[in-house]
Amino acid sequence: MTQTEAARSNAGKVIWVTGASSGLGRSLALALAAQGHQVIASARNEESLLSLEKHSPSIIALPCDITDENSLQSVQSKISSHFKGLDQVILNAGNCEYLEFPDPDWAAIRRVMEVNYFGTINCLQIALPLLRQSTIARPHIVAIASQVTNAPFAKAEAYGASKAALQYFFNSLRIDLAPENIDVSVVNPGFVDTPLTRKNDFDMPFLMNVDDAAQRIIKQISSRPRSYSFPKRLQALLLTSRLMPGIWQKMVSREISRVAPKTQTSQDIEQ
Ligand SMILES: NC(=O)c1ccc[n+]([C@@H]2O[C@H](COP(=O)([O-])OP(=O)(O)OC[C@H]3O[C@@H](n4cnc5c(N)ncnc54)[C@H](OP(=O)(O)O)[C@@H]3O)[C@@H](O)[C@H]2O)c1
């Protein structure tokens, strides 16, 4: 796409942002509306979405649970009744649950997958027909994955696997939608200060402010990259760790044992 084409297809778009009730999605919705786009904001927390509507007349709140296909069908009908189609979708809604060994909650793996992977695909399924009706030259799908997939993190088995699945899915989808001139970008943020990461009890290198992160995403996706990972310092650190997996494992284990004292065994108690 030439710069002129990119500028034209980036003005005044109809954009659906999922997971817009807090964190990155909320900042993305507000920033996109401030740029003059028409934003459809979705999540389960209706009150928070309605507060977005109060911030900007360019935001329409359409609450839904992305794991519930009926609730998404209703979002699809409402988008169709308001607009001719969708120009862009930012598939951002997500959840993180950590596994606590030695006795993890195995059902958490399914819950995380249900939201991050299947929920995102549910949204894609209802967005795709609307993107096909877009009046801009190249509609755009943006999937928010994560840099977690660049290296193994303790307790992140469920979350990391769900994001790796998303990356593979959307990288393949890009090839299949290319003949229809629909672009697909995968965004991999590092640590961003949001309700999701505020639960973390470990040091988060290069933690970013949420509004700064949203601005970086908006700027970068305007040129429709295949993928965008940021901050680059974290990406370099994580990719380097792949060359030294043993040292990385020791570093991560040390960090975990520093923040979470080893669970006492009956033997420890006796000593
Ligand atoms: N923060 C980071 O460091 C970081 C790093 C890499 C990637 N990410 C990704 O960025 C995305 C946004 O995360 P965040 O950090 O901004 O976290 P957040 O503040 O917790 O936001 C998550 C959003 O997803 C929505 N959501 C969760 N489950 C949902 C469901 N079943 N149906 C509909 N909406 C649902 C939540 O809304 P409701 O609860 O109202 O439904 C909320 O709006 C996620 O995909 C996350 O994995 C975050």
JSON list of C-alpha atoms and ligand atoms in Angstrom, two decimals, residues 18-28 42-46 48-49 63-68 71-72 91-96 111 114-116 119-120 123 143-148 159 162-163 166 187-200 204 207-208 210 217 230, ligand 1:
[
{"chain": "A", "resi": 18, "resn": "THR", "atom": "CA", "xyz": [-13.11, -5.55, 21.86]},
{"chain": "A", "resi": 19, "resn": "GLY", "atom": "CA", "xyz": [-12.08, -5.49, 25.51]},
{"chain": "A", "resi": 20, "resn": "ALA", "atom": "CA", "xyz": [-12.73, -1.74, 25.62]},
{"chain": "A", "resi": 21, "resn": "SER", "atom": "CA", "xyz": [-13.93, -1.55, 29.23]},
{"chain": "A", "resi": 22, "resn": "SER", "atom": "CA", "xyz": [-10.43, -1.21, 30.68]},
{"chain": "A", "resi": 23, "resn": "GLY", "atom": "CA", "xyz": [-6.69, -1.16, 30.04]},
{"chain": "A", "resi": 24, "resn": "LEU", "atom": "CA", "xyz": [-5.38, -1.11, 26.49]},
{"chain": "A", "resi": 25, "resn": "GLY", "atom": "CA", "xyz": [-8.80, -1.44, 24.84]},
{"chain": "A", "resi": 26, "resn": "ARG", "atom": "CA", "xyz": [-10.20, 1.55, 26.69]},
{"chain": "A", "resi": 27, "resn": "SER", "atom": "CA", "xyz": [-7.18, 3.71, 25.80]},
{"chain": "A", "resi": 28, "resn": "LEU", "atom": "CA", "xyz": [-7.35, 2.54, 22.18]},
{"chain": "A", "resi": 42, "resn": "SER", "atom": "CA", "xyz": [-17.35, -3.94, 23.47]},
{"chain": "A", "resi": 43, "resn": "ALA", "atom": "CA", "xyz": [-16.72, -5.85, 26.72]},
{"chain": "A", "resi": 44, "resn": "ARG", "atom": "CA", "xyz": [-18.92, -7.29, 29.47]},
{"chain": "A", "resi": 45, "resn": "ASN", "atom": "CA", "xyz": [-18.77, -4.33, 31.86]},
{"chain": "A", "resi": 46, "resn": "GLU", "atom": "CA", "xyz": [-21.65, -2.19, 30.59]},
{"chain": "A", "resi": 48, "resn": "SER", "atom": "CA", "xyz": [-17.57, 1.14, 32.02]},
{"chain": "A", "resi": 49, "resn": "LEU", "atom": "CA", "xyz": [-18.55, 1.11, 28.33]},
{"chain": "A", "resi": 63, "resn": "PRO", "atom": "CA", "xyz": [-21.66, -4.85, 25.53]},
{"chain": "A", "resi": 64, "resn": "CYS", "atom": "CA", "xyz": [-21.07, -8.55, 24.98]},
{"chain": "A", "resi": 65, "resn": "ASP", "atom": "CA", "xyz": [-19.33, -11.63, 26.28]},
{"chain": "A", "resi": 66, "resn": "ILE", "atom": "CA", "xyz": [-17.01, -12.88, 23.56]},
{"chain": "A", "resi": 67, "resn": "THR", "atom": "CA", "xyz": [-17.43, -16.48, 24.73]},
{"chain": "A", "resi": 68, "resn": "ASP", "atom": "CA", "xyz": [-21.20, -16.25, 24.14]},
{"chain": "A", "resi": 71, "resn": "SER", "atom": "CA", "xyz": [-24.38, -12.12, 22.61]},
{"chain": "A", "resi": 72, "resn": "LEU", "atom": "CA", "xyz": [-22.01, -11.64, 19.65]},
{"chain": "A", "resi": 91, "resn": "LEU", "atom": "CA", "xyz": [-9.42, -8.00, 18.67]},
{"chain": "A", "resi": 92, "resn": "ASN", "atom": "CA", "xyz": [-8.05, -7.01, 22.04]},
{"chain": "A", "resi": 93, "resn": "ALA", "atom": "CA", "xyz": [-10.27, -8.67, 24.70]},
{"chain": "A", "resi": 94, "resn": "GLY", "atom": "CA", "xyz": [-8.26, -11.09, 26.79]},
{"chain": "A", "resi": 95, "resn": "ASN", "atom": "CA", "xyz": [-7.71, -12.63, 30.16]},
{"chain": "A", "resi": 96, "resn": "CYS", "atom": "CA", "xyz": [-4.75, -14.00, 32.11]},
{"chain": "A", "resi": 111, "resn": "ARG", "atom": "CA", "xyz": [-10.98, -20.77, 30.67]},
{"chain": "A", "resi": 114, "resn": "GLU", "atom": "CA", "xyz": [-12.01, -19.96, 25.82]},
{"chain": "A", "resi": 115, "resn": "VAL", "atom": "CA", "xyz": [-11.57, -16.17, 26.05]},
{"chain": "A", "resi": 116, "resn": "ASN", "atom": "CA", "xyz": [-8.21, -15.47, 24.41]},
{"chain": "A", "resi": 119, "resn": "GLY", "atom": "CA", "xyz": [-13.48, -15.83, 22.06]},
{"chain": "A", "resi": 120, "resn": "THR", "atom": "CA", "xyz": [-11.26, -13.90, 19.67]},
{"chain": "A", "resi": 123, "resn": "CYS", "atom": "CA", "xyz": [-15.40, -12.08, 17.23]},
{"chain": "A", "resi": 143, "resn": "ALA", "atom": "CA", "xyz": [-5.14, -9.17, 16.80]},
{"chain": "A", "resi": 144, "resn": "ILE", "atom": "CA", "xyz": [-3.57, -8.33, 20.15]},
{"chain": "A", "resi": 145, "resn": "ALA", "atom": "CA", "xyz": [-1.29, -11.21, 21.12]},
{"chain": "A", "resi": 146, "resn": "SER", "atom": "CA", "xyz": [1.76, -10.78, 23.40]},
{"chain": "A", "resi": 147, "resn": "GLN", "atom": "CA", "xyz": [5.52, -10.90, 23.69]},
{"chain": "A", "resi": 148, "resn": "VAL", "atom": "CA", "xyz": [5.05, -13.69, 26.24]},
{"chain": "A", "resi": 159, "resn": "TYR", "atom": "CA", "xyz": [-1.76, -17.55, 28.84]},
{"chain": "A", "resi": 162, "resn": "SER", "atom": "CA", "xyz": [-3.38, -19.02, 24.07]},
{"chain": "A", "resi": 163, "resn": "LYS", "atom": "CA", "xyz": [-1.33, -16.15, 22.62]},
{"chain": "A", "resi": 166, "resn": "LEU", "atom": "CA", "xyz": [-3.57, -16.58, 18.21]},
{"chain": "A", "resi": 187, "resn": "VAL", "atom": "CA", "xyz": [0.44, -6.84, 17.76]},
{"chain": "A", "resi": 188, "resn": "ASN", "atom": "CA", "xyz": [2.66, -8.16, 20.54]},
{"chain": "A", "resi": 189, "resn": "PRO", "atom": "CA", "xyz": [2.86, -5.78, 23.48]},
{"chain": "A", "resi": 190, "resn": "GLY", "atom": "CA", "xyz": [5.37, -6.15, 26.30]},
{"chain": "A", "resi": 191, "resn": "PHE", "atom": "CA", "xyz": [4.33, -5.28, 29.86]},
{"chain": "A", "resi": 192, "resn": "VAL", "atom": "CA", "xyz": [1.69, -2.53, 30.01]},
{"chain": "A", "resi": 193, "resn": "ASP", "atom": "CA", "xyz": [0.32, -1.10, 33.25]},
{"chain": "A", "resi": 194, "resn": "THR", "atom": "CA", "xyz": [-3.33, -2.28, 33.20]},
{"chain": "A", "resi": 195, "resn": "PRO", "atom": "CA", "xyz": [-5.66, -4.15, 35.58]},
{"chain": "A", "resi": 196, "resn": "LEU", "atom": "CA", "xyz": [-4.38, -7.37, 33.97]},
{"chain": "A", "resi": 197, "resn": "THR", "atom": "CA", "xyz": [-0.74, -6.78, 34.95]},
{"chain": "A", "resi": 198, "resn": "ARG", "atom": "CA", "xyz": [-1.51, -5.11, 38.30]},
{"chain": "A", "resi": 199, "resn": "LYS", "atom": "CA", "xyz": [-2.16, -8.63, 39.58]},
{"chain": "A", "resi": 200, "resn": "ASN", "atom": "CA", "xyz": [1.45, -9.63, 38.80]},
{"chain": "A", "resi": 204, "resn": "MET", "atom": "CA", "xyz": [7.98, -6.39, 34.88]},
{"chain": "A", "resi": 207, "resn": "LEU", "atom": "CA", "xyz": [6.61, -1.62, 32.00]},
{"chain": "A", "resi": 208, "resn": "MET", "atom": "CA", "xyz": [4.74, 0.91, 29.84]},
{"chain": "A", "resi": 210, "resn": "VAL", "atom": "CA", "xyz": [-1.24, 2.31, 28.97]},
{"chain": "A", "resi": 217, "resn": "ILE", "atom": "CA", "xyz": [-0.17, 0.64, 18.56]},
{"chain": "A", "resi": 230, "resn": "PHE", "atom": "CA", "xyz": [7.13, -3.45, 21.38]},
{"chain": "B", "resi": 1, "resn": "LIG", "atom": "N1", "xyz": [-1.15, -5.50, 29.91]},
{"chain": "B", "resi": 1, "resn": "LIG", "atom": "C1", "xyz": [-0.14, -6.15, 29.32]},
{"chain": "B", "resi": 1, "resn": "LIG", "atom": "O1", "xyz": [1.02, -6.08, 29.77]},
{"chain": "B", "resi": 1, "resn": "LIG", "atom": "C2", "xyz": [-0.37, -6.94, 28.08]},
{"chain": "B", "resi": 1, "resn": "LIG", "atom": "C3", "xyz": [0.74, -7.44, 27.41]},
{"chain": "B", "resi": 1, "resn": "LIG", "atom": "C4", "xyz": [0.55, -8.19, 26.26]},
{"chain": "B", "resi": 1, "resn": "LIG", "atom": "C5", "xyz": [-0.72, -8.41, 25.77]},
{"chain": "B", "resi": 1, "resn": "LIG", "atom": "N2", "xyz": [-1.78, -7.91, 26.44]},
{"chain": "B", "resi": 1, "resn": "LIG", "atom": "C6", "xyz": [-3.11, -8.19, 25.90]},
{"chain": "B", "resi": 1, "resn": "LIG", "atom": "O2", "xyz": [-3.79, -6.97, 25.73]},
{"chain": "B", "resi": 1, "resn": "LIG", "atom": "C7", "xyz": [-5.20, -7.22, 25.79]},
{"chain": "B", "resi": 1, "resn": "LIG", "atom": "C8", "xyz": [-5.83, -6.22, 26.74]},
{"chain": "B", "resi": 1, "resn": "LIG", "atom": "O3", "xyz": [-5.36, -6.50, 28.05]},
{"chain": "B", "resi": 1, "resn": "LIG", "atom": "P1", "xyz": [-5.20, -5.40, 29.19]},
{"chain": "B", "resi": 1, "resn": "LIG", "atom": "O4", "xyz": [-3.83, -5.51, 29.70]},
{"chain": "B", "resi": 1, "resn": "LIG", "atom": "O5", "xyz": [-5.71, -4.10, 28.72]},
{"chain": "B", "resi": 1, "resn": "LIG", "atom": "O6", "xyz": [-6.13, -6.06, 30.31]},
{"chain": "B", "resi": 1, "resn": "LIG", "atom": "P2", "xyz": [-7.51, -5.60, 30.96]},
{"chain": "B", "resi": 1, "resn": "LIG", "atom": "O7", "xyz": [-7.46, -4.19, 31.42]},
{"chain": "B", "resi": 1, "resn": "LIG", "atom": "O8", "xyz": [-7.83, -6.67, 31.95]},
{"chain": "B", "resi": 1, "resn": "LIG", "atom": "O9", "xyz": [-8.55, -5.66, 29.75]},
{"chain": "B", "resi": 1, "resn": "LIG", "atom": "C9", "xyz": [-9.07, -6.87, 29.27]},
{"chain": "B", "resi": 1, "resn": "LIG", "atom": "C10", "xyz": [-10.34, -6.53, 28.52]},
{"chain": "B", "resi": 1, "resn": "LIG", "atom": "O10", "xyz": [-10.87, -7.74, 27.98]},
{"chain": "B", "resi": 1, "resn": "LIG", "atom": "C11", "xyz": [-12.26, -7.79, 28.31]},
{"chain": "B", "resi": 1, "resn": "LIG", "atom": "N3", "xyz": [-12.72, -9.17, 28.41]},
{"chain": "B", "resi": 1, "resn": "LIG", "atom": "C12", "xyz": [-12.20, -10.17, 29.16]},
{"chain": "B", "resi": 1, "resn": "LIG", "atom": "N4", "xyz": [-12.95, -11.26, 29.06]},
{"chain": "B", "resi": 1, "resn": "LIG", "atom": "C13", "xyz": [-13.98, -10.96, 28.22]},
{"chain": "B", "resi": 1, "resn": "LIG", "atom": "C14", "xyz": [-15.11, -11.67, 27.75]},
{"chain": "B", "resi": 1, "resn": "LIG", "atom": "N5", "xyz": [-15.34, -12.94, 28.08]},
{"chain": "B", "resi": 1, "resn": "LIG", "atom": "N6", "xyz": [-15.96, -11.03, 26.91]},
{"chain": "B", "resi": 1, "resn": "LIG", "atom": "C15", "xyz": [-15.75, -9.75, 26.55]},
{"chain": "B", "resi": 1, "resn": "LIG", "atom": "N7", "xyz": [-14.69, -9.01, 26.97]},
{"chain": "B", "resi": 1, "resn": "LIG", "atom": "C16", "xyz": [-13.83, -9.62, 27.81]},
{"chain": "B", "resi": 1, "resn": "LIG", "atom": "C17", "xyz": [-12.37, -7.06, 29.65]},
{"chain": "B", "resi": 1, "resn": "LIG", "atom": "O11", "xyz": [-13.67, -6.53, 29.83]},
{"chain": "B", "resi": 1, "resn": "LIG", "atom": "P3", "xyz": [-14.82, -7.10, 30.77]},
{"chain": "B", "resi": 1, "resn": "LIG", "atom": "O12", "xyz": [-14.18, -7.69, 31.98]},
{"chain": "B", "resi": 1, "resn": "LIG", "atom": "O13", "xyz": [-15.65, -5.87, 31.03]},
{"chain": "B", "resi": 1, "resn": "LIG", "atom": "O14", "xyz": [-15.53, -8.09, 29.94]},
{"chain": "B", "resi": 1, "resn": "LIG", "atom": "C18", "xyz": [-11.39, -5.91, 29.42]},
{"chain": "B", "resi": 1, "resn": "LIG", "atom": "O15", "xyz": [-12.03, -4.86, 28.75]},
{"chain": "B", "resi": 1, "resn": "LIG", "atom": "C19", "xyz": [-5.36, -8.67, 26.23]},
{"chain": "B", "resi": 1, "resn": "LIG", "atom": "O16", "xyz": [-5.60, -9.49, 25.11]},
{"chain": "B", "resi": 1, "resn": "LIG", "atom": "C20", "xyz": [-4.01, -9.00, 26.82]},
{"chain": "B", "resi": 1, "resn": "LIG", "atom": "O17", "xyz": [-3.71, -10.38, 26.77]},
{"chain": "B", "resi": 1, "resn": "LIG", "atom": "C21", "xyz": [-1.66, -7.18, 27.59]}
]
